[in-house]
C-alpha positions as CSV (number, residue, x, y, z in Angstrom):
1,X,5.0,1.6,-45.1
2,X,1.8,3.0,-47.4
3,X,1.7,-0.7,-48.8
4,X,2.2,-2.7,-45.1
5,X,-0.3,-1.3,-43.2
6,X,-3.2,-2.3,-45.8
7,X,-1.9,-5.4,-46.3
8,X,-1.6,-5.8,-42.4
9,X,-5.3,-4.7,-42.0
10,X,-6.4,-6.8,-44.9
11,X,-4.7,-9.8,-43.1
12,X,-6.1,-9.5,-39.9
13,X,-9.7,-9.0,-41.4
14,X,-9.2,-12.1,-43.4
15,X,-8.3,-14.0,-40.5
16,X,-11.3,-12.6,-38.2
17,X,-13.5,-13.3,-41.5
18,X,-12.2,-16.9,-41.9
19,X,-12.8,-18.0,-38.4
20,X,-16.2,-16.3,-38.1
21,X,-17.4,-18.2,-41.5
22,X,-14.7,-21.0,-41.2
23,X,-16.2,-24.1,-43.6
24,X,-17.1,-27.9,-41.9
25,X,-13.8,-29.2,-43.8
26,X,-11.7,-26.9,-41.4
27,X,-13.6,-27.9,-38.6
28,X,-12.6,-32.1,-39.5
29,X,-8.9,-30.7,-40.5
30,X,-8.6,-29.6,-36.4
31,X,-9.4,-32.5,-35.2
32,X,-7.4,-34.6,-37.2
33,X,-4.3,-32.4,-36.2
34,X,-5.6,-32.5,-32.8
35,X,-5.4,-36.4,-32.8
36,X,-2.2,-36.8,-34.8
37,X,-0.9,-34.8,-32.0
38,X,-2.7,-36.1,-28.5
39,X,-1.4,-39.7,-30.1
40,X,1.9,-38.2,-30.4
41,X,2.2,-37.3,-26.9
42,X,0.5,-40.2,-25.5
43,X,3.3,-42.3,-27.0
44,X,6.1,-39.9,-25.1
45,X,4.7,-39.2,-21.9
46,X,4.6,-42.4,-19.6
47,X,1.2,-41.1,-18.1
48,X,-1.9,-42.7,-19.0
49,X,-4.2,-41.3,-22.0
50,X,-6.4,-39.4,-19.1
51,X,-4.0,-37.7,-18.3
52,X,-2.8,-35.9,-22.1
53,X,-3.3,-32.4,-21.8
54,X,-5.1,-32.6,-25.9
55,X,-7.7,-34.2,-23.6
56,X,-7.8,-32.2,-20.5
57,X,-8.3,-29.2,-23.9
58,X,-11.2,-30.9,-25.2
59,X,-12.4,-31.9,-22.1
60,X,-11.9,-28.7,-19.8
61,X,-14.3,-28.3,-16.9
62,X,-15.6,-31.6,-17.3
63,X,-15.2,-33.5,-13.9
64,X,-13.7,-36.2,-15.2
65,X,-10.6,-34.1,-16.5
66,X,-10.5,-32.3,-13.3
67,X,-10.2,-35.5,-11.5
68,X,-8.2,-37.2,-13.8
69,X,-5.4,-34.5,-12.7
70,X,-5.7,-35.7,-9.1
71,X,-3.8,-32.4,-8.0
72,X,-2.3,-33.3,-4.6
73,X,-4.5,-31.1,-1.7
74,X,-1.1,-30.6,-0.2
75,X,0.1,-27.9,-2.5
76,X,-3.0,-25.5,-1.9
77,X,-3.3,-25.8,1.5
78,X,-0.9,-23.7,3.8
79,X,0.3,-24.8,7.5
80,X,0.8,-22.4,9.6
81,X,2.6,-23.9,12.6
82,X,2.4,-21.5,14.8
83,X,-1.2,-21.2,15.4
84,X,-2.0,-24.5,14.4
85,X,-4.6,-23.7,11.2
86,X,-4.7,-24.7,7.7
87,X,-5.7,-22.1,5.8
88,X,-7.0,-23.3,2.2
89,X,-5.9,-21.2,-0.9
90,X,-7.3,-22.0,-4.5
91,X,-5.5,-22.0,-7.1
92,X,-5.9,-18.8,-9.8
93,X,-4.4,-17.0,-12.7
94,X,-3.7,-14.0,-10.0
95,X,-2.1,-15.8,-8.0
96,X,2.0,-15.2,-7.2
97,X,4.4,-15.6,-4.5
98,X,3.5,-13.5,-2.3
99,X,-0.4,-13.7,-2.0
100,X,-1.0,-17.4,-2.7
101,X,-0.8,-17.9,1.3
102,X,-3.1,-17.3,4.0
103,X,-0.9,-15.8,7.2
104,X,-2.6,-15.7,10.4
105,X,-1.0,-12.7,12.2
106,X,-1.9,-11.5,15.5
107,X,-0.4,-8.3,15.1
108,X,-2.9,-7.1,11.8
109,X,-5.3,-5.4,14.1
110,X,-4.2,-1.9,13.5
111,X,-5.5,-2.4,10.1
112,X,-8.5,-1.0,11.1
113,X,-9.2,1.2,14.3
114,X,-11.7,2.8,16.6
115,X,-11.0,5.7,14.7
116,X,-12.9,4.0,11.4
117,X,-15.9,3.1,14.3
118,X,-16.2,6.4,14.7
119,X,-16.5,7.7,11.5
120,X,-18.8,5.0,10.5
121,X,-21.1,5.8,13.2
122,X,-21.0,9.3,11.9
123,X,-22.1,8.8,8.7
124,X,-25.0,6.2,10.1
125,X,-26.0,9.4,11.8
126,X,-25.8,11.5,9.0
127,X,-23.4,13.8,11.6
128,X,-20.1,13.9,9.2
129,X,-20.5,17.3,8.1
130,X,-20.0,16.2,4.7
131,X,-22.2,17.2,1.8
132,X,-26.1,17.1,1.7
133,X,-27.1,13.7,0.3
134,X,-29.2,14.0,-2.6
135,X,-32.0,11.1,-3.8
136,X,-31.2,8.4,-6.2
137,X,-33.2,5.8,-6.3
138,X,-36.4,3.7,-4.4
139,X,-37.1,0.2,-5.1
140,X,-38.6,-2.9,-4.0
141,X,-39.6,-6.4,-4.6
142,X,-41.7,-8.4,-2.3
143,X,-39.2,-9.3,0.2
144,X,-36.7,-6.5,-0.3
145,X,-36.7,-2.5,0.0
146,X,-34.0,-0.2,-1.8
147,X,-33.1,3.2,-1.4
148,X,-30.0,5.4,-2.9
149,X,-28.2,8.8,-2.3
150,X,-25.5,10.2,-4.2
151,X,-23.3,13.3,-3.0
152,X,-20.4,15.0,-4.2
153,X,-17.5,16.0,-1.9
154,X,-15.3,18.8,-3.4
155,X,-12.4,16.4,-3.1
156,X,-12.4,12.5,-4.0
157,X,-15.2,10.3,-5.9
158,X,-18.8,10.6,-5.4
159,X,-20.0,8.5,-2.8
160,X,-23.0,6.5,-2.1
161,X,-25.6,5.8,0.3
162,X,-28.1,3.0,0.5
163,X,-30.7,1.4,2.4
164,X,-31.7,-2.7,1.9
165,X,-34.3,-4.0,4.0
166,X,-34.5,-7.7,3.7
167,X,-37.5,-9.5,4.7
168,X,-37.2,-12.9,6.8
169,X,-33.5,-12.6,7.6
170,X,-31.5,-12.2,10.4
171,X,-29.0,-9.8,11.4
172,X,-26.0,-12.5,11.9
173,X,-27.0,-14.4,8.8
174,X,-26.4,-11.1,7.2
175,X,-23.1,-10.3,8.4
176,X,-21.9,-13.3,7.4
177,X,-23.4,-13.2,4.0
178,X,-21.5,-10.4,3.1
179,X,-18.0,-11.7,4.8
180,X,-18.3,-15.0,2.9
181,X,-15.9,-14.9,0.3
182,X,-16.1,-17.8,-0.8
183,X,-19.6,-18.0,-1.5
184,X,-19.6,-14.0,-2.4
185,X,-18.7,-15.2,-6.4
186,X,-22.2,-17.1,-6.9
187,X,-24.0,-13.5,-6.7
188,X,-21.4,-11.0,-7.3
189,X,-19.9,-12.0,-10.5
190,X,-17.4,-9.8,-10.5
191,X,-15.5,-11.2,-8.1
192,X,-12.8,-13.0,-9.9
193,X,-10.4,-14.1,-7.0
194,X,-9.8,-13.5,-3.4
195,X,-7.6,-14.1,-0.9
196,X,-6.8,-13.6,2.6
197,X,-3.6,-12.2,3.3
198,X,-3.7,-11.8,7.3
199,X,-6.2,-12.4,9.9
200,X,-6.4,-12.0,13.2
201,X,-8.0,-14.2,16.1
202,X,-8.4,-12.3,18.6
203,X,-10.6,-8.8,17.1
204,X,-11.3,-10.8,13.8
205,X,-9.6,-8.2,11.4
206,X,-8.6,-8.8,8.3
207,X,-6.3,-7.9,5.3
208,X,-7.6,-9.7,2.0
209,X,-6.7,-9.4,-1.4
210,X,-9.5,-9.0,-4.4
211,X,-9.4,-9.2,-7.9
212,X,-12.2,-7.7,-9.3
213,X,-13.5,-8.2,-13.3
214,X,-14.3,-5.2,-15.3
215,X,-16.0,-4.3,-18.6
216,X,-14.3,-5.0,-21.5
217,X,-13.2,-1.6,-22.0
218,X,-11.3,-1.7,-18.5
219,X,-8.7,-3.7,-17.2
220,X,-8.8,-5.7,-13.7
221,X,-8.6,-3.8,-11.0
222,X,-6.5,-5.3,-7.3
223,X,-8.3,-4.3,-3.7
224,X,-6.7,-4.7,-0.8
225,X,-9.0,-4.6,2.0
226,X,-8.9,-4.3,5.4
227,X,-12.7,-5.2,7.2
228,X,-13.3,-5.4,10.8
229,X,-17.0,-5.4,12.8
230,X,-18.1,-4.4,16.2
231,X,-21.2,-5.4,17.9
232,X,-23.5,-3.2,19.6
233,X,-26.6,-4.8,21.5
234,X,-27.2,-7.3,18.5
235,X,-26.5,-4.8,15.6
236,X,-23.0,-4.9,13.8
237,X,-20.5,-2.2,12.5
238,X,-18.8,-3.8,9.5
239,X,-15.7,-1.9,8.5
240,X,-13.9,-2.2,5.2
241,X,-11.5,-0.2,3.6
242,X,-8.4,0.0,1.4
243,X,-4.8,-0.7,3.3
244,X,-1.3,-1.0,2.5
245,X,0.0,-4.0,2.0
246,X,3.7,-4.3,1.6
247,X,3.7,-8.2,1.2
248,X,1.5,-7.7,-2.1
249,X,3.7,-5.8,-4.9
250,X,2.3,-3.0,-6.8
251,X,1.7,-4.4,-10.6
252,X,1.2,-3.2,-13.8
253,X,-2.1,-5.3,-14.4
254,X,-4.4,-5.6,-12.6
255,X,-4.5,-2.1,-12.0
256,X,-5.0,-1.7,-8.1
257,X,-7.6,0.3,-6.4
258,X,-6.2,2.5,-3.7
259,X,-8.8,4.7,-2.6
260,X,-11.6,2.2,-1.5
261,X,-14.7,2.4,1.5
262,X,-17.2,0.4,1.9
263,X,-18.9,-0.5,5.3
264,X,-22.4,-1.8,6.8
265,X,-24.5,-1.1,9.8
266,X,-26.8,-3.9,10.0
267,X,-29.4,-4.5,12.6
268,X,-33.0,-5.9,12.9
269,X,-36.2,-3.9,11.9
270,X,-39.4,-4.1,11.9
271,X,-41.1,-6.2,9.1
272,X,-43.1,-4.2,6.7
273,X,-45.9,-6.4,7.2
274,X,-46.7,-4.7,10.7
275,X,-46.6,-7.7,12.6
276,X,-44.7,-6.1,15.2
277,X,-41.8,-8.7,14.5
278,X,-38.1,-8.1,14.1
279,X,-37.9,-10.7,11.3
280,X,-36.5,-8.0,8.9
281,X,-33.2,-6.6,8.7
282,X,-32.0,-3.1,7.5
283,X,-28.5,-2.5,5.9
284,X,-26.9,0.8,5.3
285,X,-23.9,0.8,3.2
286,X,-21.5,3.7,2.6
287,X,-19.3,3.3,-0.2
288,X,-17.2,5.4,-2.2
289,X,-13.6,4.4,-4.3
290,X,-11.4,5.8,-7.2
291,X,-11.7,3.2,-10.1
292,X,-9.1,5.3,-12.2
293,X,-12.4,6.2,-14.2
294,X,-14.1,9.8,-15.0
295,X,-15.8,10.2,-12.1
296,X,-18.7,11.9,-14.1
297,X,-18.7,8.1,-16.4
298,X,-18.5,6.1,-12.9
299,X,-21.3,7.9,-11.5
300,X,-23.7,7.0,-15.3
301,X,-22.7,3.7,-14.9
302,X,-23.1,3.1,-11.5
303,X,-26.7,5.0,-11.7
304,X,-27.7,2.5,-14.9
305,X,-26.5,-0.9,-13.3
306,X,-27.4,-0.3,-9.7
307,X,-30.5,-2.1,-9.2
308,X,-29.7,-4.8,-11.3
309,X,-26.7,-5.5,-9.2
310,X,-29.1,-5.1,-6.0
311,X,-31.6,-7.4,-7.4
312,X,-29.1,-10.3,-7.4
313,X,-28.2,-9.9,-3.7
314,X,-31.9,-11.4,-2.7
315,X,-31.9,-14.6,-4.6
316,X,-28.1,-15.2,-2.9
317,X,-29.0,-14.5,0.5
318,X,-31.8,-17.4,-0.2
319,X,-29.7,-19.4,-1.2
320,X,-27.1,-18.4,1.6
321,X,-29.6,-19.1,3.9
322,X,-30.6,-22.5,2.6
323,X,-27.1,-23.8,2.6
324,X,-26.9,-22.5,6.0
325,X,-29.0,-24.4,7.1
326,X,-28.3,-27.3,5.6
327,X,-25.4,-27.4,8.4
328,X,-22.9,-27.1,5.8
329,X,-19.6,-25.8,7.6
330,X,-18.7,-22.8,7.5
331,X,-15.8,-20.8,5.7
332,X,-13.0,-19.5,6.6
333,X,-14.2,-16.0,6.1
334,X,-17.9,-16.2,7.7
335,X,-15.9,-18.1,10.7
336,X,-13.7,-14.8,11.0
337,X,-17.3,-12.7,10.7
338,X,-18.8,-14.4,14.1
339,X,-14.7,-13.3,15.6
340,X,-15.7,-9.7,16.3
341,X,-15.2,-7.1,19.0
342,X,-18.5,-6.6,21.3
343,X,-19.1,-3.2,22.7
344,X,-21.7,-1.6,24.8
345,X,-24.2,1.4,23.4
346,X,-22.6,3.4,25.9
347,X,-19.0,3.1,25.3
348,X,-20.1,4.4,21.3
349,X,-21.4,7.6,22.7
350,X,-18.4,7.8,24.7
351,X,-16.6,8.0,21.6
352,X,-18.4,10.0,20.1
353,X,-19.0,12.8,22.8
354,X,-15.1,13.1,22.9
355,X,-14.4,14.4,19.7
356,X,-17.9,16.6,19.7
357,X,-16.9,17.8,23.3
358,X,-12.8,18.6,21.8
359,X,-14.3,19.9,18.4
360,X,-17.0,22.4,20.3
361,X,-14.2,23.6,22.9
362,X,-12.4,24.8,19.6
363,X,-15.3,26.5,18.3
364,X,-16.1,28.5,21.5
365,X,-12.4,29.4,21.8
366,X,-12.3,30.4,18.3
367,X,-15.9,32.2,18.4
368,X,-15.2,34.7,21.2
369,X,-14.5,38.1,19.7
370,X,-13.4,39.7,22.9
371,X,-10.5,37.7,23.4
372,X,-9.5,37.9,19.7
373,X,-9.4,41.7,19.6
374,X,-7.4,41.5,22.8
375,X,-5.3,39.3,21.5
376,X,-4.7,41.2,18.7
377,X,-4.1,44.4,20.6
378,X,-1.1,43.1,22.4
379,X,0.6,41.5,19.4
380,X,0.4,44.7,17.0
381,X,1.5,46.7,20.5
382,X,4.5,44.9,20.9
383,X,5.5,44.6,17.7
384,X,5.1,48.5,17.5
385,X,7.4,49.0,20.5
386,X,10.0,46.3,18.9
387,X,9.8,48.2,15.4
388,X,10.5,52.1,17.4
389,X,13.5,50.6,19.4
390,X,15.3,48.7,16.4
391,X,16.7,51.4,14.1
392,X,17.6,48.8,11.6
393,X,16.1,50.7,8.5
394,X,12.9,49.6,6.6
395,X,13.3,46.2,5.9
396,X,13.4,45.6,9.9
397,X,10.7,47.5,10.4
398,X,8.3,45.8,7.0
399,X,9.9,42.0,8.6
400,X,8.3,42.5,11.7
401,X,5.1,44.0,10.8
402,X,5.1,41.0,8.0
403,X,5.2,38.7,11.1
404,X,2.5,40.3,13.1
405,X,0.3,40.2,10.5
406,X,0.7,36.4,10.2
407,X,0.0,35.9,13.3
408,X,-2.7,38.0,13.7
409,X,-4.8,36.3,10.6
410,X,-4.0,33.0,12.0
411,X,-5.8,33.9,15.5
């Protein structure tokens, strides 16, 4: 074993040496093999010579080899009879069985309920009555505005606050910017697949599946989100969230992402020019997950690499627009953003006045000192009568003032 392991190591470094510094000899002695063995196959397989796969290698992303495979549409794109939609799924190294179809199900709305509204309207309020958010970060460029905030609950990952103001765009055009998955990968490049696994028709909620590209020192990570939005007078409550999915198995790699928030309010604002115009529009984004990194190396690299991750959301919201314009039809996913569930201003206080009204009802119950000490009175009373009429010995006597106790600290 003293001997292997060198000569193992010296191997290995060799052949990392030799490819790095590899002479032009090697380089002809390839291709020559290569040919001897495209010709080889050629003269076995009755396609033509387009369709070799030593020429699709040489060739690869090159749109002749891509259409020289002539892949039949049929195979990626899903039927689904029932409602009547095709649903289009590209094909990708992550995909398997079970998540290489797009199911439209009517019965995914519970993914995400008014419950999630509600607490997303809390923390656009700053009314959670989580930790005090503490100052990251101000930015701007000459058509966008960035602010940051950091806090640390005493449970669970940081999370994050922000505030993008976005000159000459609208509030819709937003929304769907950020739904669009498939045009999501020409700005945020590390989205490496996605997929939708339900959606639903009627509220517009849906359960899709993301693969998500790492540093090299990191593995993949799986999301499987859950998004909905509600409209509110021309602004929009965008919902996402980690769900359970039992239709996607639990692998090895990648490694998936179970803890996972991230929702918008978007609506119009001012511009900063002071023309009195709503030709500006604000988000604030709330986002918090557990990578399966130190949370204390998350939060560095999330504080180095934050603004030059916002920077690129700009020039593709441009470019969004542009295309947009260009009455190019929309996807799948920025169809499903325009499917949302409109509510009135009034019917989001409602919802929020109920659990303040319930939660202050508790307090004043709890508060009132008079009724506690009576309370308390009666109990240690009657267990005092219990105690002198039960001539059981100590232990009966130590049970029961045991109990009153409990009961009295949990008044």
């Amino acid at each position: 074993m003293l001997y292997l392991v060198p000569f193992w190591i010296a191997f290995l470094v060799g052949i990392l040496v030799g490819w790095a510094w590899k002479p032009k000899w090697a380089e002809l002695l390839t291709q020559k093999l290569s040919s001897v063995v495209s010709k080889s196959l050629e003269l076995s397989l009755p396609s033509s010579s387009s369709m070799s796969p030593m020429f699709c290698l040489k060739n690869f992303g090159s749109s002749s080899c891509l259409n020289s495979l002539n892949l039949q549409p049929e195979a990626w794109v899903i039927d689904n009879g029932e409602q009547g939609k095709t649903l289009s799924v590209s094909p990708s190294e992550y995909d398997n069985s079970s998540t290489s179809r797009s199911v439209v199900n009517e019965g995914c709305s519970s993914a995400i309920t008014e419950e999630d509204l509600k607490h997303l309207c809390q923390l656009v309020e700053m009314r959670d009555g989580g930790p005090t958010w503490m100052h990251m970060m101000d930015r701007s460029t000459p058509n966008m505005s960035y602010q940051a905030w950091r806090r640390d609950p005493k449970t669970g990952p940081p999370q994050y606050r922000s505030r993008t103001v976005f000159e000459n765009a609208t509030a819709r055009i937003v929304r769907d910017f950020f739904w669009d998955d498939e045009f999501r990968p020409k700005w945020d490049h590390m989205l490496a697949y996605s997929a939708t696994i339900e959606e639903c028709s009627t509220t517009g909620t849906m359960v899709v599946r993301w693969i998500r590209k790492f540093p090299f020192f990191c593995s993949d990570r799986e999301y499987i989100i859950g998004r909905r939005i509600w409209e509110v007078d021309g602004s929009y409550y965008c919902v996402t969230k980690g769900v359970t999915c039992a239709s996607v198995p639990r692998r090895n790699k990648p490694r998936r992402v179970d803890l996972y928030y991230s929702s918008w309010y978007i609506r119009a604002v001012e511009s900063r020019r002071g023309n009195g115009q709503l030709t500006a529009c604000e988000v604030l984004l709330f986002h918090h997950e557990d990578m399966g990194i130190p949370w204390e190396i998350a939060k560095l690299g999330v504080r180095q690499g934050m603004w030059g991750t916002v920077k690129k959301i700009k020039p593709g919201l441009c470019a969004y627009q542009k295309e947009r314009e260009s009455l190019a039809s929309l996807s799948q996913s920025a169809y499903m953003a325009q499917v949302n569930t409109k509510i009135s201003m009034e019917y989001l206080i409602s919802l929020e006045s109920n659990e303040v009204l319930s939660r202050s009802d508790v307090d004043s119950t709890s508060e009132n000192p008079l009724a506690q000490n009576i309370s308390r009175a009666l109990i240690y009373g009657g267990l005092i009568v219990l105690a002198c009429s039960l001539d059981h010995g100590a232990l009966s006597k130590t049970f029961i003032f045991g109990m009153g106790r409990k009961l009295t600290d949990g008044k």
